[in-house]
Tab-separated table of C-alpha atoms and ligand atoms in Angstrom:
chain	number	residue	atom	x	y	z
W	12	MET	CA	-0.014	0.213	-0.098
W	13	ALA	CA	1.427	3.585	-1.142
W	14	MET	CA	2.294	5.577	2.280
W	15	SER	CA	0.715	9.035	2.317
W	16	ASN	CA	3.152	12.029	2.639
W	17	PRO	CA	3.589	13.274	6.307
W	18	ALA	CA	1.416	16.328	6.668
W	19	ILE	CA	2.308	19.789	7.786
W	20	LEU	CA	-0.557	22.211	8.571
W	21	PHE	CA	0.162	25.544	8.150
W	22	ILE	CA	-1.715	28.309	10.036
W	23	HIS	CA	-1.927	32.187	8.837
W	24	GLY	CA	-1.633	35.346	11.075
W	25	PHE	CA	-4.171	38.367	11.008
W	26	PRO	CA	-5.244	39.690	9.063
W	27	PHE	CA	-3.808	37.136	6.180
W	28	ASP	CA	-5.055	34.379	4.591
W	29	HIS	CA	-3.198	31.107	3.423
W	30	ALA	CA	-1.169	33.031	0.496
W	31	MET	CA	1.110	34.201	3.177
W	32	TRP	CA	2.502	30.258	2.932
W	33	ARG	CA	3.090	29.956	-0.888
W	34	HIS	CA	6.711	29.999	-0.686
W	35	GLN	CA	7.115	27.090	1.700
W	36	ALA	CA	4.262	24.959	0.342
W	37	ALA	CA	6.162	25.279	-2.888
W	38	ALA	CA	9.574	24.078	-1.345
W	39	LEU	CA	7.861	21.112	0.376
W	40	PRO	CA	7.155	18.739	-2.346
W	41	GLU	CA	7.608	15.767	-0.125
W	42	TRP	CA	4.901	16.907	2.372
W	43	ASP	CA	1.578	17.279	2.377
W	44	CYS	CA	1.098	20.921	2.859
W	45	LEU	CA	-2.486	22.174	4.361
W	46	ALA	CA	-2.574	26.070	4.583
W	47	PRO	CA	-6.139	26.529	5.214
W	48	ASP	CA	-7.894	29.783	5.553
W	49	LEU	CA	-9.077	30.468	9.116
W	50	GLN	CA	-12.440	30.958	9.453
W	51	GLY	CA	-13.571	34.702	8.132
W	52	ALA	CA	-10.168	34.757	5.938
W	53	GLY	CA	-9.548	34.539	2.547
W	54	SER	CA	-12.405	32.236	0.881
W	55	ALA	CA	-13.662	30.765	4.297
W	56	PRO	CA	-17.063	31.669	5.113
W	57	ALA	CA	-17.240	34.652	7.473
W	58	PRO	CA	-19.671	34.447	10.216
W	59	SER	CA	-20.961	38.050	11.134
W	60	ALA	CA	-21.309	37.751	15.028
W	61	PRO	CA	-17.743	38.355	16.208
W	62	ASP	CA	-18.484	35.883	19.130
W	63	ALA	CA	-18.196	33.314	16.649
W	64	TYR	CA	-14.625	33.547	16.711
W	65	SER	CA	-11.977	32.455	19.038
W	66	MET	CA	-8.784	30.713	19.235
W	67	ALA	CA	-10.970	27.625	20.397
W	68	ALA	CA	-13.218	27.779	17.206
W	69	TYR	CA	-10.277	28.501	14.760
W	70	ALA	CA	-8.735	25.043	16.255
W	71	HIS	CA	-12.063	23.477	15.909
W	72	GLY	CA	-11.936	24.412	12.495
W	73	LEU	CA	-8.694	22.700	11.882
W	74	ILE	CA	-9.009	19.424	13.985
W	75	LYS	CA	-12.487	18.878	11.512
W	76	LEU	CA	-9.862	19.377	8.502
W	77	LEU	CA	-7.535	17.096	10.152
W	78	ASP	CA	-10.404	14.713	10.250
W	79	GLU	CA	-11.820	15.211	6.725
W	80	ARG	CA	-8.238	14.479	5.661
W	81	ARG	CA	-7.669	11.671	7.747
W	82	ILE	CA	-4.719	12.899	9.201
W	83	GLU	CA	-3.653	11.419	12.390
W	84	THR	CA	-0.550	13.902	13.093
W	85	ALA	CA	0.541	17.264	11.568
W	86	VAL	CA	3.634	19.057	12.068
W	87	VAL	CA	1.972	22.434	12.902
W	88	CYS	CA	3.649	25.306	11.738
W	89	GLY	CA	1.764	28.749	12.802
W	90	LEU	CA	2.624	33.038	12.496
W	91	SER	CA	1.593	35.078	15.120
W	92	MET	CA	-2.204	34.330	15.404
W	93	GLY	CA	-1.404	31.021	13.770
W	94	GLY	CA	1.026	30.543	16.598
W	95	TYR	CA	-1.370	31.547	19.224
W	96	VAL	CA	-4.124	29.162	17.310
W	97	THR	CA	-1.179	26.319	17.516
W	98	PHE	CA	-1.051	26.350	21.184
W	99	GLU	CA	-4.948	26.045	20.995
W	100	LEU	CA	-4.433	23.268	19.169
W	101	LEU	CA	-2.272	21.573	21.918
W	102	ARG	CA	-4.601	22.234	24.584
W	103	GLN	CA	-7.276	20.359	22.528
W	104	GLN	CA	-5.703	17.666	20.794
W	105	PRO	CA	-2.152	17.230	22.005
W	106	LYS	CA	-1.574	13.959	20.205
W	107	ARG	CA	-2.613	15.215	16.713
W	108	VAL	CA	0.879	17.377	16.787
W	109	ARG	CA	4.075	16.030	15.796
W	110	ALA	CA	6.071	18.996	16.309
W	111	LEU	CA	5.874	22.711	15.815
W	112	VAL	CA	6.953	25.535	14.281
W	113	LEU	CA	6.134	28.948	16.111
W	114	CYS	CA	6.973	31.752	13.528
W	115	ASN	CA	6.879	35.515	14.745
W	116	THR	CA	4.493	34.647	17.844
W	117	LYS	CA	4.319	34.642	21.498
W	118	SER	CA	2.688	33.159	24.361
W	119	ALA	CA	1.402	35.806	26.351
W	120	ALA	CA	-2.117	37.096	26.535
W	121	ASP	CA	-3.169	40.721	25.641
W	122	ALA	CA	-2.627	43.061	28.406
W	123	PRO	CA	-5.134	45.956	28.568
W	124	GLU	CA	-3.539	48.464	26.478
W	125	GLY	CA	-3.405	45.558	23.775
W	126	LYS	CA	-7.049	45.159	23.895
W	127	ARG	CA	-7.787	48.536	23.705
W	128	GLY	CA	-5.688	48.392	20.468
W	129	ARG	CA	-7.809	45.722	19.093
W	130	ASP	CA	-11.056	47.530	19.588
W	131	ALA	CA	-9.704	50.932	18.158
W	132	LEU	CA	-8.922	48.454	15.312
W	133	ALA	CA	-11.759	46.846	14.609
W	134	GLU	CA	-14.034	50.293	15.145
W	135	LYS	CA	-11.572	51.501	12.113
W	136	ALA	CA	-12.509	48.475	10.060
W	137	GLN	CA	-16.230	48.921	10.646
W	138	ALA	CA	-15.883	52.458	9.967
W	139	SER	CA	-13.325	52.665	6.839
W	140	GLY	CA	-13.029	49.015	5.684
W	141	ALA	CA	-10.029	46.563	5.234
W	142	ARG	CA	-7.862	49.385	3.266
W	143	ALA	CA	-7.384	51.183	6.362
W	144	VAL	CA	-6.341	48.572	8.247
W	145	ALA	CA	-3.870	47.830	5.677
W	146	ASP	CA	-2.920	51.662	5.919
W	147	GLU	CA	-2.162	51.242	9.598
W	148	LEU	CA	-0.753	47.478	9.459
W	149	VAL	CA	1.495	47.401	6.371
W	150	PRO	CA	4.515	49.552	7.972
W	151	LYS	CA	4.394	47.488	10.997
W	152	VAL	CA	4.412	44.044	9.695
W	153	LEU	CA	7.604	44.797	7.055
W	154	SER	CA	10.963	45.417	8.110
W	155	ALA	CA	12.540	48.897	6.388
W	156	ALA	CA	14.508	46.475	4.568
W	157	THR	CA	11.537	44.990	2.928
W	158	LEU	CA	9.440	48.357	2.461
W	159	GLU	CA	12.484	49.488	0.664
W	160	ARG	CA	13.584	47.205	-1.530
W	161	GLN	CA	10.762	44.593	-2.222
W	162	GLN	CA	7.975	46.744	-3.731
W	163	SER	CA	6.403	43.781	-5.258
W	164	LEU	CA	5.610	42.155	-1.801
W	165	VAL	CA	4.701	45.399	-0.518
W	166	ARG	CA	2.050	45.421	-3.170
W	167	GLU	CA	1.078	41.742	-2.312
W	168	VAL	CA	0.676	42.329	1.574
W	169	ARG	CA	-1.417	45.364	1.047
W	170	ALA	CA	-3.702	43.257	-1.382
W	171	MET	CA	-3.715	40.388	0.885
W	172	ILE	CA	-5.069	42.535	3.849
W	173	GLU	CA	-7.546	44.795	1.534
W	174	ARG	CA	-9.256	41.351	0.530
W	175	GLN	CA	-10.294	40.058	3.778
W	176	SER	CA	-13.822	40.841	4.922
W	177	VAL	CA	-14.565	43.405	7.844
W	178	ALA	CA	-16.431	40.709	9.676
W	179	GLY	CA	-13.503	38.330	9.362
W	180	ILE	CA	-11.241	41.198	10.369
W	181	VAL	CA	-13.771	42.077	13.543
W	182	GLY	CA	-13.970	38.360	14.514
W	183	ALA	CA	-10.594	37.957	14.399
W	184	LEU	CA	-9.642	41.140	16.453
W	185	ARG	CA	-12.187	39.927	19.348
W	186	ALA	CA	-10.532	36.189	19.045
W	187	LEU	CA	-6.980	38.214	19.310
W	188	ARG	CA	-8.411	39.982	22.566
W	189	GLU	CA	-10.102	37.228	24.134
W	190	ARG	CA	-7.154	34.676	23.838
W	191	PRO	CA	-5.780	32.927	26.917
W	192	ASP	CA	-2.247	33.090	28.472
W	193	SER	CA	-0.341	29.930	26.793
W	194	THR	CA	2.823	30.565	28.923
W	195	PRO	CA	2.286	28.005	31.313
W	196	LEU	CA	1.715	25.603	28.394
W	197	LEU	CA	5.509	25.848	27.015
W	198	GLY	CA	7.355	23.950	29.799
W	199	ARG	CA	4.631	20.876	29.229
W	200	ILE	CA	5.590	20.811	25.518
W	201	ARG	CA	7.432	17.510	24.767
W	202	VAL	CA	7.132	17.270	20.805
W	203	PRO	CA	10.346	18.683	18.778
W	204	VAL	CA	9.858	22.652	18.280
W	205	LEU	CA	11.723	25.343	16.052
W	206	VAL	CA	11.058	29.117	16.973
W	207	ILE	CA	11.659	31.301	13.842
W	208	ALA	CA	11.990	34.845	14.665
W	209	GLY	CA	12.359	38.137	12.559
W	210	SER	CA	15.606	40.598	13.585
W	211	ASP	CA	13.400	43.529	13.051
W	212	ASP	CA	9.932	42.100	14.340
W	213	GLN	CA	8.139	45.232	16.521
W	214	ILE	CA	4.915	43.173	16.899
W	215	THR	CA	6.633	39.917	18.498
W	216	PRO	CA	10.262	40.934	19.076
W	217	ALA	CA	12.916	38.329	18.558
W	218	ALA	CA	14.474	38.692	22.331
W	219	GLY	CA	10.888	37.463	23.339
W	220	MET	CA	10.602	34.936	21.190
W	221	ARG	CA	14.316	34.009	22.517
W	222	GLU	CA	13.000	33.680	25.850
W	223	MET	CA	10.032	31.634	24.615
W	224	ALA	CA	12.332	29.568	23.059
W	225	GLN	CA	14.117	28.818	25.940
W	226	ALA	CA	11.022	28.222	28.091
W	227	ILE	CA	10.055	25.279	25.721
W	228	PRO	CA	12.222	22.064	26.295
W	229	GLY	CA	14.613	21.323	23.617
W	230	ALA	CA	13.591	23.931	21.223
W	231	ARG	CA	15.815	25.555	18.797
W	232	PHE	CA	15.750	29.191	17.703
W	233	THR	CA	16.537	30.775	14.476
W	234	LEU	CA	16.895	34.506	13.889
W	235	ILE	CA	16.102	35.223	10.001
W	236	GLN	CA	17.819	38.906	9.417
W	237	ASP	CA	16.332	41.499	7.576
W	238	ALA	CA	12.902	40.218	8.231
W	239	ALA	CA	9.879	41.686	10.688
W	240	HIS	CA	6.612	40.096	11.159
W	241	LEU	CA	6.275	38.244	7.774
W	242	THR	CA	9.624	35.828	8.075
W	243	ALA	CA	7.740	33.790	5.749
W	244	LEU	CA	7.285	35.924	2.977
W	245	GLU	CA	10.027	38.631	3.615
W	246	GLN	CA	13.088	35.774	3.687
W	247	PRO	CA	11.198	32.757	1.912
W	248	ASP	CA	14.989	31.087	1.257
W	249	ALA	CA	16.049	31.704	4.851
W	250	VAL	CA	12.658	30.581	6.441
W	251	ASN	CA	12.585	27.587	4.178
W	252	HIS	CA	16.557	26.547	5.060
W	253	ALA	CA	15.263	26.712	8.667
W	254	LEU	CA	12.365	24.464	7.977
W	255	LYS	CA	14.134	22.091	5.839
W	256	ARG	CA	16.664	21.334	8.578
W	257	PHE	CA	14.273	21.084	11.393
W	258	LEU	CA	11.820	18.529	9.422
W	259	THR	CA	14.580	16.105	7.923
W	260	GLN	CA	15.451	15.745	11.277
W	261	LEU	CA	12.229	14.397	12.821
X	27	MLT	C1	-0.784	38.654	13.424
X	27	MLT	O1	-0.023	38.751	12.589
X	27	MLT	O2	-1.306	37.418	13.418
X	27	MLT	C2	-0.975	39.613	14.493
X	27	MLT	O3	0.298	40.477	14.541
X	27	MLT	C3	-0.967	38.914	15.874
X	27	MLT	C4	-1.239	39.988	16.818
X	27	MLT	O4	-1.956	41.295	16.077
X	27	MLT	O5	-1.052	39.725	18.200
């Protein structure tokens, strides 16, 4: 009987969709790469009630996908909000997680000021649409080097944010705002872990990610130069190299 390829589940960040993983999916032909759109993102249905969105609901949707595809265990690779969803998957179904790649993410919940920021961005999205969200976020998620030297990527990231629905953006902001603190989970992780940080990331700074890696038994840490929050798109070759090295050692 033919063996199926091992699976890797890529989970995108906010306010993005599956397209942020295009370089990694292309670089790993020997893996069954799943890069779904989370509820409310990309082409996935976007319920209008914000309380339909939570890290638990996103994780539930992903477990359903694994079940439908009859995938027992997968390497889970999450970027930023995708990392928060990864922690939730670990809480809900640890046995489904073969290994973890945590990119540009953190374990802590939002502080009160962060929660106020979520509310302000949700109001902006409702009042002025996804374009206003892109205006605010594009300069924050990309490094100065990317903004200066990779104009087509800047346009790609802007277009990705602008195609998201307002309902999906507002729902995701609610899920982000209400997410639990995953820090207590770190010391209990027992699968191989690779942590990938961007040298210029202001949203999830590399120093905090290094500390997070130190709190996870046996975790490896890789710093990607000239990248901010979207390492997978800003420096795909470096990320793919780190990813392949990690995957071949599993
Ligand atoms: C993301 O990229 O998913 C967001 O930056 C997450 C966050 O704002 O906490």
